[in-house]
CSV table of C-alpha atoms in Angstrom, one decimal:
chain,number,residue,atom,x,y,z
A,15,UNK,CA,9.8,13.5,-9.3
A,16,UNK,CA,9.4,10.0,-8.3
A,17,UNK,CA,9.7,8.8,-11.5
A,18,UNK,CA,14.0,7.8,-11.0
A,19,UNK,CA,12.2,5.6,-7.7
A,20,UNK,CA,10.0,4.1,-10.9
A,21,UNK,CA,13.2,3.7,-13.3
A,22,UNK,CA,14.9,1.6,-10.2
A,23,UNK,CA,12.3,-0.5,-9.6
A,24,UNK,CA,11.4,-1.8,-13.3
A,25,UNK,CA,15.1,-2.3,-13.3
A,26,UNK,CA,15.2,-4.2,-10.2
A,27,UNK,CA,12.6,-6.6,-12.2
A,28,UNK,CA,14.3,-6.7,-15.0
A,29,UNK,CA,17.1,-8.0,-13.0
A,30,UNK,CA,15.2,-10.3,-11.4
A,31,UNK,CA,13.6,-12.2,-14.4
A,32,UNK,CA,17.5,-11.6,-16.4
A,33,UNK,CA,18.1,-14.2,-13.8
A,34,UNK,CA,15.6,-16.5,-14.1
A,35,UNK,CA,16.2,-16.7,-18.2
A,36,UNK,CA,19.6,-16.8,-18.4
A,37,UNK,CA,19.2,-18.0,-22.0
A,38,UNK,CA,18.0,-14.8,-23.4
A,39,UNK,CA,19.5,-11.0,-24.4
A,40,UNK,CA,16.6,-8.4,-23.4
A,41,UNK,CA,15.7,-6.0,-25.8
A,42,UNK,CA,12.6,-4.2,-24.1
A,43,UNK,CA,9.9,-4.1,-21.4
A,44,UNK,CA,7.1,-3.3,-21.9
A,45,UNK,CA,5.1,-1.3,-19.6
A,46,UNK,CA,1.4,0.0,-19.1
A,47,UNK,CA,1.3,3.4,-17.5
A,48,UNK,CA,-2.5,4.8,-17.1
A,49,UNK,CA,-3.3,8.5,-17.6
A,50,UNK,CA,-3.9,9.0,-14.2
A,51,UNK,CA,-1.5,7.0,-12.5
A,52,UNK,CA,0.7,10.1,-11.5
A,53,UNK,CA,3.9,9.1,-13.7
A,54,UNK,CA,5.1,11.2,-16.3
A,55,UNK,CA,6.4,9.0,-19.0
A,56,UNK,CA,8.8,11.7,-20.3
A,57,UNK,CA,10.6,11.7,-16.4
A,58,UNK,CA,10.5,8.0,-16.6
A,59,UNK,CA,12.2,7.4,-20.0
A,60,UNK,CA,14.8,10.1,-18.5
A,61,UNK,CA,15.1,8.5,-15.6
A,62,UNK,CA,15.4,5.0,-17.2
A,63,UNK,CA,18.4,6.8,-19.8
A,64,UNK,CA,20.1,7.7,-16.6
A,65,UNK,CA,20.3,4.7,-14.4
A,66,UNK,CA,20.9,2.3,-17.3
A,67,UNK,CA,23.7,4.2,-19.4
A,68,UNK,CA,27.1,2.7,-19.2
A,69,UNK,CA,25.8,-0.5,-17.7
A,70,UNK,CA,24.5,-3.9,-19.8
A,71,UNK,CA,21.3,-2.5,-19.6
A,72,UNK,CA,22.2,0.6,-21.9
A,73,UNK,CA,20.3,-1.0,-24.7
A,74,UNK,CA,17.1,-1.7,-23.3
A,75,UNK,CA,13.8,0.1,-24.2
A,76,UNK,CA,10.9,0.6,-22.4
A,77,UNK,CA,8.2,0.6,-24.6
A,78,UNK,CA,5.2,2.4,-22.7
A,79,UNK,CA,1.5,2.1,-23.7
A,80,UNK,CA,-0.2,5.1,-22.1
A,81,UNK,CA,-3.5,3.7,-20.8
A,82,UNK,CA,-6.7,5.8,-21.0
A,83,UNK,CA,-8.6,6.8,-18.7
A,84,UNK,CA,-12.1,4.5,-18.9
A,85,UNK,CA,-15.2,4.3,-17.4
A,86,UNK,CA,-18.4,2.0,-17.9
A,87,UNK,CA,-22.1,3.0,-17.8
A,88,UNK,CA,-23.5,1.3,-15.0
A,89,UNK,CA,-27.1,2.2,-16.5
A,90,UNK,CA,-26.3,0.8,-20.5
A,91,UNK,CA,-23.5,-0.3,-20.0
A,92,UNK,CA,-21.5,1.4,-23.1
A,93,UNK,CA,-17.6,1.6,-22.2
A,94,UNK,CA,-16.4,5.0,-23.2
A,95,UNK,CA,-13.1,6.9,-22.6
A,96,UNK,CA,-13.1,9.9,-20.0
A,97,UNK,CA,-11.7,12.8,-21.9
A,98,UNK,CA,-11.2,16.2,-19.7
A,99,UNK,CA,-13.0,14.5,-16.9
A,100,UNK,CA,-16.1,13.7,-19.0
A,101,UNK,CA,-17.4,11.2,-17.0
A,102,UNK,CA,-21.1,11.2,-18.7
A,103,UNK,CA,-22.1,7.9,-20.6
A,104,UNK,CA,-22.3,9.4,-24.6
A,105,UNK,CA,-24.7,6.9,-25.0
A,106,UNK,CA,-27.2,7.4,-23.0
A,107,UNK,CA,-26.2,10.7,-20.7
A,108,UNK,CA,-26.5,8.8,-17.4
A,109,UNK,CA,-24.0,10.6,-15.1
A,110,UNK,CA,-23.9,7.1,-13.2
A,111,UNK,CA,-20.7,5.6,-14.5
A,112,UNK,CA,-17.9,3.9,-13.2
A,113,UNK,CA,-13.8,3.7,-13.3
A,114,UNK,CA,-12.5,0.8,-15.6
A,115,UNK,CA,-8.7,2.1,-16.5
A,116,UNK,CA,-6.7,4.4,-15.9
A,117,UNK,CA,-4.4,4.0,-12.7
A,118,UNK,CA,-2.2,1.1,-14.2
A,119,UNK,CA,1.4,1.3,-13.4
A,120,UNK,CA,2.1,-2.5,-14.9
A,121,UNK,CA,5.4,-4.6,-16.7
A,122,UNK,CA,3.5,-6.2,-19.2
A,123,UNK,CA,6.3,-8.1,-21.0
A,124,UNK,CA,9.9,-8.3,-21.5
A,125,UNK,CA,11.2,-8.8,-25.3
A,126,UNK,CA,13.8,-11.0,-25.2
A,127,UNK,CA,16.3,-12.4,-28.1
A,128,UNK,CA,17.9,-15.8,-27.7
A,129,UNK,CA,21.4,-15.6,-27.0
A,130,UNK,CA,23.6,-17.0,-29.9
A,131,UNK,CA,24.5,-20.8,-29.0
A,132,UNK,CA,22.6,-21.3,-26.1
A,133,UNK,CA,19.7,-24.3,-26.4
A,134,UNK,CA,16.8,-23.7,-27.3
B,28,UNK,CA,12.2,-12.2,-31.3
B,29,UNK,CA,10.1,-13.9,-28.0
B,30,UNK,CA,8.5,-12.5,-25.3
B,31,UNK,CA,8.8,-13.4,-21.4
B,32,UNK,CA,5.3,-12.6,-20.3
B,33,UNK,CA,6.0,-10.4,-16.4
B,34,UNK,CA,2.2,-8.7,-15.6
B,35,UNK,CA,3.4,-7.3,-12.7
B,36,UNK,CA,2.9,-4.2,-10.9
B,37,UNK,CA,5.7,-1.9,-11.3
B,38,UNK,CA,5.9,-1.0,-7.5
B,39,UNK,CA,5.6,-4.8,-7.3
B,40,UNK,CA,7.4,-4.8,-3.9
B,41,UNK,CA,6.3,-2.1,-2.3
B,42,UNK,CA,2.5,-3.4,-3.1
B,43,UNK,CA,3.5,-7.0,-0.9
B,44,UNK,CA,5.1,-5.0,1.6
B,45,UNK,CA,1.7,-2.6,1.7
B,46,UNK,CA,-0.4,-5.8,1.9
B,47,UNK,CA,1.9,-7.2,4.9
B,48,UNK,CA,1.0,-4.0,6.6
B,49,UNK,CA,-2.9,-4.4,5.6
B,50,UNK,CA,-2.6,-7.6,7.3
B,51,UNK,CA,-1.3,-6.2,10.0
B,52,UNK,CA,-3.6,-3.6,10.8
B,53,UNK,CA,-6.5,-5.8,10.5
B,54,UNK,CA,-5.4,-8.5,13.1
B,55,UNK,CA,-4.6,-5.8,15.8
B,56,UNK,CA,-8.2,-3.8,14.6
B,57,UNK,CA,-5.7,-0.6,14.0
B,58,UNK,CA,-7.0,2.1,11.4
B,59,UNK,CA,-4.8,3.6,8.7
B,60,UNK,CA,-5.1,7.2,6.9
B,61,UNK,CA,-2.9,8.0,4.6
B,62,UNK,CA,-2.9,12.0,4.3
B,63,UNK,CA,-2.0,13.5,1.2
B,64,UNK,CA,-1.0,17.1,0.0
B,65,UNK,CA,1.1,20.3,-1.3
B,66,UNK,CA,3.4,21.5,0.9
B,67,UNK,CA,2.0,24.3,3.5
B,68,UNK,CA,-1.8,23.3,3.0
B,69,UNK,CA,-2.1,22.0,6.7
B,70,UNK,CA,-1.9,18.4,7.3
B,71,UNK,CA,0.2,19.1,10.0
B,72,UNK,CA,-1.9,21.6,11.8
B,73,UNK,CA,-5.2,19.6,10.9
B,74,UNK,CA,-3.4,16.3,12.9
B,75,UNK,CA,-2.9,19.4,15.6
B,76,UNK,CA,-6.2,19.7,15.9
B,77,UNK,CA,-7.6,16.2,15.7
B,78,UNK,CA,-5.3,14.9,18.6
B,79,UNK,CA,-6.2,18.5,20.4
B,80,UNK,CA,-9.5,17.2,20.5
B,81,UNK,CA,-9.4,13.2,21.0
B,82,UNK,CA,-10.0,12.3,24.1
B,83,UNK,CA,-6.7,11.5,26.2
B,84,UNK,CA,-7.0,7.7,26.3
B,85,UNK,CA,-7.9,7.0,23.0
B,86,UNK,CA,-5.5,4.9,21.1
B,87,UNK,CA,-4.0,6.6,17.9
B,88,UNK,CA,-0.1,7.2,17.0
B,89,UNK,CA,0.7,9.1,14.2
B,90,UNK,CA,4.1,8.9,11.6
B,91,UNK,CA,4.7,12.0,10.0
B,92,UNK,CA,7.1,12.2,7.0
B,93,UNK,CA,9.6,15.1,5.8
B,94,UNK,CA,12.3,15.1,3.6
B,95,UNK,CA,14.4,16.7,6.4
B,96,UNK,CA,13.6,17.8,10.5
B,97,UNK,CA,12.1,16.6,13.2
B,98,UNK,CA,9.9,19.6,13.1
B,99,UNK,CA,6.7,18.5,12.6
B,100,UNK,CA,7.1,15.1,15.0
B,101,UNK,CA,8.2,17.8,18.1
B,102,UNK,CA,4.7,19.8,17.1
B,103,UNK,CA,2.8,16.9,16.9
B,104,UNK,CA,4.4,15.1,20.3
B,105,UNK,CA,2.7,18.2,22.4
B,106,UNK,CA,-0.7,16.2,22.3
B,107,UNK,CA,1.2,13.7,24.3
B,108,UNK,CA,0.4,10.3,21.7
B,109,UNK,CA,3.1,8.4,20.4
B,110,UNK,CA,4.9,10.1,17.5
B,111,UNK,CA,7.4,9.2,14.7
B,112,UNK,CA,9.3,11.4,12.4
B,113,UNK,CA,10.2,9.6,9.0
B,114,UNK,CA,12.9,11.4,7.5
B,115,UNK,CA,13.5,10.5,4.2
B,116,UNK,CA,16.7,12.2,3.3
B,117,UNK,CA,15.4,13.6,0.1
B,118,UNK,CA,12.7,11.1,-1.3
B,119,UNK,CA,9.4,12.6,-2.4
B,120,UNK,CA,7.3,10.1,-0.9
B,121,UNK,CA,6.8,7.8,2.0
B,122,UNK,CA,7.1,4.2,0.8
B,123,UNK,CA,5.7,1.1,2.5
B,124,UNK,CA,9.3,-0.3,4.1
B,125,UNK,CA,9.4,3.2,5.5
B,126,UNK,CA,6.3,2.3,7.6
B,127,UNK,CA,6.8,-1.2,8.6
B,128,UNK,CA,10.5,0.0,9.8
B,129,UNK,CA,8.9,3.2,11.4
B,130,UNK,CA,6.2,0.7,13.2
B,131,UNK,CA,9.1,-1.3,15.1
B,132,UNK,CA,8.7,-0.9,18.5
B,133,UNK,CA,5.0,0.1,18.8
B,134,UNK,CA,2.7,-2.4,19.5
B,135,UNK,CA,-0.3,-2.2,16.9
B,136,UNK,CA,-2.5,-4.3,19.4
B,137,UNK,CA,-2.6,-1.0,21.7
B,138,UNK,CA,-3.9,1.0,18.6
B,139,UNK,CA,-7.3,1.8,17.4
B,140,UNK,CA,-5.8,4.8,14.8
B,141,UNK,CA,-2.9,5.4,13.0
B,142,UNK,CA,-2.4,8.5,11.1
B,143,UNK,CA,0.1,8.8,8.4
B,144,UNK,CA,0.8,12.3,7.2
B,145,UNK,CA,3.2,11.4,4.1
B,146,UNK,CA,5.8,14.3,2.3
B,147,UNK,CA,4.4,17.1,0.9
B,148,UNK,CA,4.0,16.6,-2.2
B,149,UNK,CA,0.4,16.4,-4.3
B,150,UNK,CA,2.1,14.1,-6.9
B,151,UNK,CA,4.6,11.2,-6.2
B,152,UNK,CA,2.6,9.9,-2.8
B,153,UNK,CA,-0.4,9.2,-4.9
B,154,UNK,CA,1.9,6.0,-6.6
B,155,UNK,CA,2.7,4.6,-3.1
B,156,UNK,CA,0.3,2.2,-1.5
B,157,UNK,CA,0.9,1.6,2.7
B,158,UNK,CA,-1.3,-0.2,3.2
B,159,UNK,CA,-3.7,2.7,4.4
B,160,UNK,CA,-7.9,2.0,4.8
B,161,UNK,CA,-7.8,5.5,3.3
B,162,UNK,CA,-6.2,8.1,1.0
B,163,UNK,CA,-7.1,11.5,2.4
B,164,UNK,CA,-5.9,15.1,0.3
B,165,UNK,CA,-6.1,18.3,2.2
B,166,UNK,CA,-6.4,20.8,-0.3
B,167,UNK,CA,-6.7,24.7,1.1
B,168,UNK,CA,-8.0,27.8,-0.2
B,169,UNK,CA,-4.9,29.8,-0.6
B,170,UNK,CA,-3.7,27.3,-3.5
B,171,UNK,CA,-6.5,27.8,-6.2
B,172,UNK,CA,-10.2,25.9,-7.0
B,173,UNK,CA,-8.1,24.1,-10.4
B,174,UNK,CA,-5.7,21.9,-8.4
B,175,UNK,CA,-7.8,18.9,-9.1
B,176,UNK,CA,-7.4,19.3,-12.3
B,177,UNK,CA,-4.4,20.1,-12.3
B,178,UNK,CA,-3.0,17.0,-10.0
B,179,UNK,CA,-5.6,14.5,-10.8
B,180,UNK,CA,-4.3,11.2,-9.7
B,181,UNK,CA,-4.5,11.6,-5.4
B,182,UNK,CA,-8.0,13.0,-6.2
B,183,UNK,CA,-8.7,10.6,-7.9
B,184,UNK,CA,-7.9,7.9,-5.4
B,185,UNK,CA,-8.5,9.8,-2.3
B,186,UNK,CA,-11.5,9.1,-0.8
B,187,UNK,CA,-11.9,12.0,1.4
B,188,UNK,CA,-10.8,15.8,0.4
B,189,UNK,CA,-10.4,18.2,3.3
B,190,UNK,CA,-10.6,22.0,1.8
B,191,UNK,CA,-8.6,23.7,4.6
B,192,UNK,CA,-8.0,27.1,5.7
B,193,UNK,CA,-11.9,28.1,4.6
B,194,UNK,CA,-11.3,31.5,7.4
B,195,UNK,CA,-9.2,33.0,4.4
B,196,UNK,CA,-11.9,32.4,1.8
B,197,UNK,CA,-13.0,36.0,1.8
B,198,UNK,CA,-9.2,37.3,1.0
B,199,UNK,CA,-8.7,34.8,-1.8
B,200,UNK,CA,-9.8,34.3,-5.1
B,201,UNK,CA,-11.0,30.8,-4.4
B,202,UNK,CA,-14.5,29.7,-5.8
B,203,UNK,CA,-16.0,27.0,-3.0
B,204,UNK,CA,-18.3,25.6,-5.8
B,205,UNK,CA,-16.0,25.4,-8.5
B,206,UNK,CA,-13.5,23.6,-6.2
B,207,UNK,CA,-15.8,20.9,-4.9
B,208,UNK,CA,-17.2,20.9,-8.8
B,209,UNK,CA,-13.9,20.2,-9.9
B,210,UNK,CA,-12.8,17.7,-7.5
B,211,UNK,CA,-16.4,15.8,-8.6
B,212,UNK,CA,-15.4,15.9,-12.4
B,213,UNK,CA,-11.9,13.6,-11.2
B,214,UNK,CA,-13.6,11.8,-9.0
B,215,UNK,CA,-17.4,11.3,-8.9
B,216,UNK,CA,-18.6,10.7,-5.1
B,217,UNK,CA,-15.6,11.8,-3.0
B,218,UNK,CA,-17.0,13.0,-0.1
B,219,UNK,CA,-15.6,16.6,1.0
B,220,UNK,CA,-15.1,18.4,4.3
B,221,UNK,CA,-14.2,22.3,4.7
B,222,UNK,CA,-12.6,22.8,7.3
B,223,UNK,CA,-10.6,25.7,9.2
B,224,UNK,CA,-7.9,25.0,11.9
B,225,UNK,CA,-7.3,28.3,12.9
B,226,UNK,CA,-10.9,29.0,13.9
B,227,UNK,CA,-12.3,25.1,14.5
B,228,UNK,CA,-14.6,25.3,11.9
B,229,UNK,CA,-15.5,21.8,9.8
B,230,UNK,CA,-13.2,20.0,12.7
B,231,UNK,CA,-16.5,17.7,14.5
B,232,UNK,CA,-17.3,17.0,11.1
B,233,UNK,CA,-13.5,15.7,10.3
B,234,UNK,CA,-13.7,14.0,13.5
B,235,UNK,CA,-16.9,12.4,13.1
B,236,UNK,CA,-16.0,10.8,9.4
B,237,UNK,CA,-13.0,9.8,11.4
B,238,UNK,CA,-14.7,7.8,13.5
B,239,UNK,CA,-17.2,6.2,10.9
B,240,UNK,CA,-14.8,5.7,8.6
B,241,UNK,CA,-12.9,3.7,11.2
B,242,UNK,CA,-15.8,1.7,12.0
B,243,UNK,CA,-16.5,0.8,8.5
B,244,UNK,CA,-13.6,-0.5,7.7
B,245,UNK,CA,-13.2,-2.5,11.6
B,246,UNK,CA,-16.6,-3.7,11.5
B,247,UNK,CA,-16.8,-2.5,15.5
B,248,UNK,CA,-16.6,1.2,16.9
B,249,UNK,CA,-13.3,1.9,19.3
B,250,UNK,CA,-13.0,-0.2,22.1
């Protein structure tokens, strides 16, 4: 369960870039989380419920994209995702293919709202 | 409704931290593993036997985490090498500011290897760069030929698995081909090393990837 260590550190960012846009209310971050990155998103939403409640940071979503797992043929080059470890090019059945996606663990984006009365 | 544009890495800090330490190793020439597994499957007694059998004057130290004790440290200090126990107080993982505070006081210019055997723990480590050359995952025979399926992200980015304990094969119900077959499927090309530290078995092979492994990534064998 490393996930909370996860929840503190998108937090810590979020903090960081509140700081540097003063002007704005946060409504979500958005995050890319690959299949095989070793984070489970339902610990991490838990987590990110825990740390945040009660604090101005209650309302904040994370809104995850789950990204698959990829790979490319190096002898075609068809990309294709790898589904239960699949890693044979459906194209062409060359076994010789290699990693694209999958291992992200990225803030994409912050949604953010213009806070009434401040300049645009 | 706007959006502020962040495309960062989540463990954003602890990856600049990790690429200090990178830097680090490389101007003082020092080799970093970072070893990787489940509780009980013998990263400790496999660093046993790998200082056991360096030669006394070679150059390696070795920081070996827990979540509580100095246990392993005090087994691992027998050899005589310089030793560090990280205790992390509860935390799953080891964590690049664990290192770089663990490294004060050694001098990196007087190593050639430094061994890192993180928490035990097949899962959270895996997110956690240290700015290792290496991911190793010591996998043994008494835990089952599916764990790479069923923890696919440190085989998946470890480059080396070492199948431990292969002395107990004949009491288990593990299948050898199966387990190397599986470890394939999560990631093709990993290279894999059985090995047994009760009887030796599989250790001059260990120690021999060791050593070319090191020179690969130094460019020069040990001093």
């Amino acid at each position: 369960m490393h996930e909370l260590s996860i929840a503190t550190s998108i937090l810590d960012a979020v903090e960081r870039e509140g700081k540097l846009h003063p002007e704005a209310s946060f409504k979500a971050v958005g995050l890319r989380i690959g299949e095989v990155s070793g984070v489970d998103i339902d610990s991490l939403t838990f987590g990110w419920e825990a740390i945040t409640k009660d604090t101005e940071w209650e309302s904040l979503k994370l809104v995850i994209e789950s990204v698959p797992r990829k790979n490319r043929c190096t002898q075609c080059g068809n990309e294709f995702a790898v589904r239960d470890y699949e890693i044979e090019c459906p194209a062409c059945h060359s076994l010789a293919t290699v990693n694209l996606s999958g291992d992200e663990l990225d803030i994409a984006y912050i949604e953010a709202e213009e806070l009434e009365g401040a300049e645009a | 409704m706007s959006r502020v544009v962040v495309e960062k890495k989540v463990l954003n800090e602890n990856q600049i931290l990790a690429e200090q330490l990178r830097e680090r190793y490389r101007q003082n020439d020092v080799f970093c593993l970072n070893i990787i597994s489940s509780p009980g499957s013998g990263k400790t007694s496999l660093l046993e036997r790998t200082l056991e059998r360096f030669p006394k004057d070679t150059r390696v130290a070795v920081l070996t985490g827990d979540i509580q004790t100095e246990n392993d440290a005090i087994r691992l200090a027998r050899a005589g090498f310089p030793v560090k126990q990280i205790t992390t107080g509860g935390t799953c993982h080891l964590d690049a500011r664990m290192i770089e505070k663990h490294l004060v006081g050694w001098d990196l210019g007087a190593l050639d290897f430094l061994l890192v055997e993180n928490v035990g723990n097949l899962v959270c480590p895996s997110s956690y760069d240290l700015g290792e050359h290496a991911k190793v995952v010591v996998l043994s025979v008494t835990e089952g030929d599916d764990k790479p399926l069923k923890y696919p992200s440190i085989f998946f980015k470890a480059e080396l698995a070492v199948i431990n304990k292969i002395d107990l094969l004949p009491y288990v119900p593990f299948d050898m081909a199966k387990a190397r077959e599986n470890i394939q499927k999560v990631h093709p090309g990993a290279e894999i090393i059985e090995v047994s530290c009760t009887t030796g078995a599989g250790l001059d092979q260990w120690l021999n990837w060791l050593e070319a492994r090191r020179e690969k990534a130094i460019g020069a064998p040990v001093r």
